[in-house]
Amino acid sequence: MPIWAYDSPVARAATTSDVFNAIAEPQRREILVLLRAGERPVTELAQELGIAQPGASKHLRVLREVGLVRDRKAGKQRLYALDARGLRPIHEWTGGFERFWNESFDRLDAYVQDLKQSRQEE
Amino acid sequence: MPIWAYDSPVARAATTSDVFNAIAEPQRREILVLLRAGERPVTELAQELGIAQPGASKHLRVLREVGLVRDRKAGKQRLYALDARGLRPIHEWTGGFERFWNESFDRLDAYVQDLKQSRQEE
DNA sequence: TTGACGCATGCCGATATGGGCATATGATTC
DNA sequence: GAATCATATGCCCATATCGGCATGCGTCAA
């Protein structure tokens, strides 16, 4: 049996190549929000986020790899810009649950009460 | 200097207590989708996902802790039900980028140029 | 050319995961 | 009670992060 056939435990889907994971990080979400105002250089973003420049660069790299941001060289600087297209699938996926959170809340409350009763544990 | 004052590296936001992280896991998203059809016991979910029961239980725990599912005892079984309210914030957050992905893409370049200009007025 | 910026990377440390397994806990039926 | 389902947990392993730091690299200015 070849070595590569061994079952190797998987920790977590790579954050790279997965938009859901990319935006699971608060600071990365914040970066996207900041970029709505327009292109920005790394240092500026790092400053606004209150983190070190390497940290910002790393987050930007993840965002770039999933296609949520684009970068462009501008002299000494590198300007990052938002490319929100990748967020659309997520918007749509969550949208697929809209009718559930819109369900009548009288009924939901009743349901919750129901749960409270039927649950003795916790 | 007290022990607790040391800088302790933080690995990643706990998946617990954070809906964004909770749905960053493909199988957890799949569970939510399955639950749209109605309550289901753990074993059934595990089977449909093609994973072992402990695995399903763990994912369900995470989902429960962020409030995306509710559970209810039903005899020997424990039925899990969807509570999609927690997905709404995500839907809305991504919705905040709608105007960006709606920009015509022929015009994306032009738009970027545009940003370059409007950035000056900040 | 030599600095000085602006960024990207590599490495380290501490921690969080996810899956596989074995086992504890609960509830139901005999 | 005992045997048996249905779940939840604990543990271990291998890996993925995140942040801090030092450093490499490309670009611009003196």
Coordinates of C-alpha atoms (C1' of nucleotides) in Angstrom, one line a residue:
Chain A
M1 CA 0.0 0.0 0.0
P2 CA 1.5 3.3 -1.1
I3 CA 2.3 5.9 1.5
W4 CA -0.1 8.4 0.0
A5 CA -3.0 6.0 0.7
Y6 CA -2.8 6.4 4.4
D7 CA -5.7 8.1 6.0
S8 CA -4.3 11.4 7.1
P9 CA -6.5 13.4 9.5
V10 CA -7.8 16.6 8.1
A11 CA -7.9 19.6 10.3
R12 CA -9.9 22.1 8.5
A13 CA -10.7 23.1 5.0
A14 CA -7.9 25.3 3.8
T15 CA -8.9 28.9 4.2
T16 CA -7.4 29.4 0.9
S17 CA -9.7 28.7 -2.0
D18 CA -12.8 28.9 0.2
V19 CA -14.6 32.1 0.5
F20 CA -16.6 30.9 3.5
N21 CA -13.5 30.4 5.4
A22 CA -11.9 33.6 4.2
I23 CA -14.7 35.7 5.7
A24 CA -14.8 33.7 8.9
E25 CA -12.0 35.9 10.1
P26 CA -13.2 39.2 11.7
Q27 CA -10.3 41.2 10.5
R28 CA -10.6 40.0 7.0
R29 CA -14.3 41.0 7.0
E30 CA -13.2 44.4 8.3
I31 CA -10.7 44.7 5.5
L32 CA -13.4 44.1 3.0
V33 CA -15.6 46.7 4.6
L34 CA -12.7 49.2 4.5
L35 CA -12.1 48.5 0.9
R36 CA -15.6 49.5 0.0
A37 CA -14.4 53.0 0.3
G38 CA -11.8 52.3 -2.4
E39 CA -8.3 51.1 -3.0
R40 CA -5.9 51.2 -0.1
P41 CA -2.3 50.4 0.5
V42 CA -1.3 47.7 3.0
T43 CA 0.1 49.9 5.6
E44 CA -3.0 52.0 5.7
L45 CA -5.2 49.0 6.2
A46 CA -2.9 47.6 8.9
Q47 CA -3.1 50.9 10.7
E48 CA -6.9 51.1 10.6
L49 CA -7.1 47.5 11.8
G50 CA -4.6 48.1 14.6
I51 CA -2.5 45.2 13.5
A52 CA 1.1 44.9 12.3
Q53 CA 1.8 45.2 8.6
P54 CA 2.8 41.5 8.2
G55 CA -0.5 40.6 9.6
A56 CA -2.4 42.7 7.2
S57 CA -0.4 41.3 4.3
K58 CA -1.2 37.8 5.3
H59 CA -4.9 38.5 5.5
L60 CA -4.8 40.2 2.2
R61 CA -3.1 37.3 0.7
V62 CA -5.9 35.0 1.8
L63 CA -8.5 37.4 0.4
R64 CA -6.6 37.6 -2.8
E65 CA -6.4 33.9 -3.1
V66 CA -10.1 33.5 -2.9
G67 CA -10.6 36.4 -5.2
L68 CA -12.2 38.8 -2.9
V69 CA -9.6 41.5 -3.5
R70 CA -7.3 42.5 -6.3
D71 CA -4.0 44.2 -6.0
R72 CA -2.2 46.6 -8.2
K73 CA 1.2 48.0 -7.9
A74 CA 1.5 51.8 -7.6
G75 CA 5.1 52.8 -7.3
K76 CA 6.4 51.7 -3.9
Q77 CA 3.0 50.8 -2.8
R78 CA 0.6 48.0 -3.6
L79 CA -3.0 49.0 -3.7
Y80 CA -5.7 46.5 -2.8
A81 CA -9.2 46.8 -4.1
L82 CA -12.4 45.0 -3.3
D83 CA -13.8 42.4 -5.7
A84 CA -17.0 41.5 -4.1
R85 CA -18.2 39.0 -6.7
G86 CA -17.2 36.1 -4.5
L87 CA -19.6 37.2 -1.7
R88 CA -22.6 36.7 -3.9
P89 CA -22.7 33.0 -3.6
I90 CA -22.7 33.4 0.2
H91 CA -25.4 35.9 0.0
E92 CA -27.4 33.5 -2.1
W93 CA -26.7 30.5 0.1
T94 CA -27.9 32.3 3.2
G95 CA -30.8 33.6 1.2
G96 CA -31.9 30.1 0.7
F97 CA -32.9 30.1 4.4
E98 CA -34.8 33.3 4.3
R99 CA -38.2 31.7 4.4
F100 CA -37.1 30.0 7.6
W101 CA -36.1 33.1 9.5
N102 CA -39.2 34.7 8.3
E103 CA -41.4 32.0 9.7
S104 CA -44.1 33.4 11.9
F105 CA -42.5 34.2 15.2
D106 CA -45.6 33.4 17.2
R107 CA -45.2 29.9 16.0
L108 CA -41.4 30.0 16.7
D109 CA -41.9 31.2 20.2
A110 CA -44.4 28.5 20.8
Y111 CA -41.9 26.1 19.5
V112 CA -39.1 27.4 21.7
Q113 CA -41.4 27.1 24.7
D114 CA -42.0 23.6 23.6
L115 CA -38.3 22.9 23.6
K116 CA -37.9 24.4 27.1
Q117 CA -40.3 21.9 28.4
S118 CA -39.1 18.9 26.6
R119 CA -35.5 19.6 27.7
Q120 CA -34.5 18.6 31.1
E121 CA -30.9 18.5 30.6
E122 CA -28.3 21.2 30.1
Chain B
M1 CA 4.2 40.2 36.3
P2 CA 1.2 37.9 36.6
I3 CA 1.1 34.9 34.4
W4 CA -2.1 36.0 32.7
A5 CA -0.4 39.0 31.4
Y6 CA 1.8 37.1 29.0
D7 CA 1.0 37.6 25.4
S8 CA -0.6 34.4 24.3
P9 CA -0.8 33.8 20.6
V10 CA -4.3 33.4 19.3
A11 CA -4.9 30.8 16.8
R12 CA -8.3 31.4 15.5
A13 CA -11.6 32.7 16.6
A14 CA -13.4 29.9 18.3
T15 CA -15.8 28.3 16.0
T16 CA -18.2 28.3 18.9
S17 CA -20.1 31.6 19.4
D18 CA -19.4 32.7 15.9
V19 CA -21.8 31.9 13.1
F20 CA -19.4 32.9 10.4
N21 CA -17.0 30.2 11.6
A22 CA -19.7 27.7 12.2
I23 CA -20.8 27.8 8.5
A24 CA -17.2 27.8 7.3
E25 CA -17.4 24.1 7.5
P26 CA -18.9 22.4 4.4
Q27 CA -20.5 19.5 6.3
R28 CA -22.1 21.9 8.8
R29 CA -23.6 23.8 5.9
E30 CA -24.8 20.6 4.5
I31 CA -26.5 19.8 7.8
L32 CA -28.3 23.1 7.7
V33 CA -29.5 22.3 4.2
L34 CA -30.7 18.9 5.2
L35 CA -32.6 20.3 8.2
R36 CA -34.6 22.6 5.9
A37 CA -36.6 19.5 5.2
G38 CA -37.5 19.2 8.8
E39 CA -36.2 17.7 12.1
R40 CA -33.9 14.8 11.9
P41 CA -32.1 12.5 14.4
V42 CA -28.3 12.5 14.5
T43 CA -27.8 9.1 13.0
E44 CA -29.9 9.9 10.0
L45 CA -27.9 13.1 9.4
A46 CA -24.6 11.3 9.8
Q47 CA -25.7 8.7 7.3
E48 CA -26.8 11.3 4.8
L49 CA -23.5 13.1 5.2
G50 CA -21.5 9.9 4.9
I51 CA -19.7 10.5 8.2
A52 CA -19.6 8.7 11.5
Q53 CA -22.1 9.5 14.2
P54 CA -19.6 11.1 16.5
G55 CA -18.6 13.5 13.8
A56 CA -22.2 14.5 13.2
S57 CA -22.7 15.0 16.9
K58 CA -19.7 17.3 17.0
H59 CA -20.8 19.4 14.1
L60 CA -24.3 19.6 15.6
R61 CA -22.9 20.7 18.8
V62 CA -21.1 23.6 17.2
L63 CA -24.3 24.5 15.3
R64 CA -26.2 24.3 18.5
E65 CA -23.8 26.6 20.3
V66 CA -24.1 29.3 17.8
G67 CA -27.9 28.9 17.8
L68 CA -28.3 27.6 14.3
V69 CA -30.0 24.4 15.4
R70 CA -32.2 23.4 18.2
D71 CA -32.6 20.0 19.6
R72 CA -35.4 18.2 21.2
K73 CA -35.5 14.9 22.9
A74 CA -37.9 12.4 21.3
G75 CA -37.6 9.1 23.1
K76 CA -34.3 7.5 22.5
Q77 CA -33.6 10.0 19.8
R78 CA -32.7 13.6 19.8
L79 CA -34.2 15.5 16.9
Y80 CA -32.3 18.5 15.6
A81 CA -34.2 21.3 13.9
L82 CA -33.1 24.3 12.0
D83 CA -33.2 27.8 13.5
A84 CA -32.0 29.9 10.6
R85 CA -32.3 33.2 12.4
G86 CA -28.6 33.3 12.9
L87 CA -28.0 33.3 9.2
R88 CA -29.8 36.5 8.7
P89 CA -26.9 38.7 9.9
I90 CA -24.6 37.0 7.4
H91 CA -27.1 37.5 4.6
E92 CA -27.3 41.1 5.5
W93 CA -23.6 41.6 5.8
T94 CA -22.9 40.1 2.4
G95 CA -25.8 42.1 1.1
G96 CA -23.9 45.2 2.1
F97 CA -21.7 44.4 -0.9
E98 CA -24.4 43.9 -3.4
R99 CA -23.8 47.1 -5.2
F100 CA -20.2 46.1 -5.8
W101 CA -20.9 42.8 -7.4
N102 CA -23.6 44.3 -9.4
E103 CA -21.3 46.7 -11.1
S104 CA -21.0 45.9 -14.7
F105 CA -17.7 44.1 -15.3
D106 CA -16.9 45.8 -18.5
R107 CA -16.9 48.8 -16.2
L108 CA -15.0 47.2 -13.4
D109 CA -11.8 48.6 -14.7
A110 CA -13.3 51.9 -15.2
Y111 CA -14.8 51.6 -11.7
V112 CA -11.4 51.0 -10.2
Q113 CA -10.1 54.0 -12.0
D114 CA -13.0 55.9 -10.5
L115 CA -12.0 54.7 -7.0
K116 CA -8.6 56.0 -7.6
Q117 CA -10.0 59.4 -7.9
S118 CA -12.6 59.4 -5.2
R119 CA -10.0 58.1 -2.8
Q120 CA -8.5 61.5 -2.8
E121 CA -11.4 63.2 -1.1
E122 CA -11.2 61.1 2.0
Chain C
dT1 C1' 25.1 53.7 -5.4
dT2 C1' 23.2 53.9 -0.9
dG3 C1' 19.5 54.5 2.0
dA4 C1' 14.9 54.4 3.2
dC5 C1' 10.2 52.9 2.3
dG6 C1' 6.4 49.5 1.5
dC7 C1' 5.4 44.8 1.4
dA8 C1' 5.7 39.8 1.3
dT9 C1' 7.6 35.7 3.5
dG10 C1' 9.6 32.5 6.5
dC11 C1' 9.8 30.7 11.1
dC12 C1' 8.2 29.9 15.8
dG13 C1' 4.8 29.3 19.5
dA14 C1' 0.3 28.4 21.3
dT15 C1' -4.0 26.8 20.0
dA16 C1' -8.1 25.3 17.5
dT17 C1' -9.9 21.8 14.4
dG18 C1' -11.8 17.5 12.3
dG19 C1' -11.8 12.7 11.9
dG20 C1' -11.3 8.0 13.9
dC21 C1' -12.1 5.2 18.0
dA22 C1' -13.4 3.8 22.4
dT23 C1' -16.3 4.7 25.9
dA24 C1' -19.6 7.2 29.0
dT25 C1' -24.5 8.6 29.3
dG26 C1' -29.5 8.2 28.6
dA27 C1' -33.5 6.2 27.5
dT28 C1' -36.4 2.1 26.0
dT29 C1' -37.7 -2.5 26.0
dC30 C1' -37.5 -7.3 28.0
Chain D
dG1 C1' -32.0 -5.1 36.4
dA2 C1' -29.9 -6.4 31.8
dA3 C1' -29.4 -5.9 27.1
dT4 C1' -29.8 -2.6 23.5
dC5 C1' -30.4 1.4 20.8
dA6 C1' -29.1 6.6 20.1
dT7 C1' -26.0 10.2 21.3
dA8 C1' -22.4 12.8 23.5
dT9 C1' -17.6 13.0 25.0
dG10 C1' -12.9 12.3 25.7
dC11 C1' -8.4 11.4 23.5
dC12 C1' -5.0 11.2 20.0
dC13 C1' -3.0 12.6 15.6
dA14 C1' -1.8 15.6 11.9
dT15 C1' -2.6 20.0 10.3
dA16 C1' -4.2 24.7 9.8
dT17 C1' -4.2 29.0 11.7
dC18 C1' -2.9 33.9 13.7
dG19 C1' 0.2 37.0 15.6
dG20 C1' 4.9 38.5 16.5
dC21 C1' 9.5 39.2 14.6
dA22 C1' 13.3 39.3 11.6
dT23 C1' 14.4 39.4 7.0
dG24 C1' 14.3 39.4 1.9
dC25 C1' 13.0 42.1 -2.2
dG26 C1' 11.6 45.6 -5.2
dT27 C1' 11.1 50.7 -5.8
dC28 C1' 12.1 55.5 -5.3
dA29 C1' 14.9 59.4 -3.8
dA30 C1' 19.1 61.8 -2.6

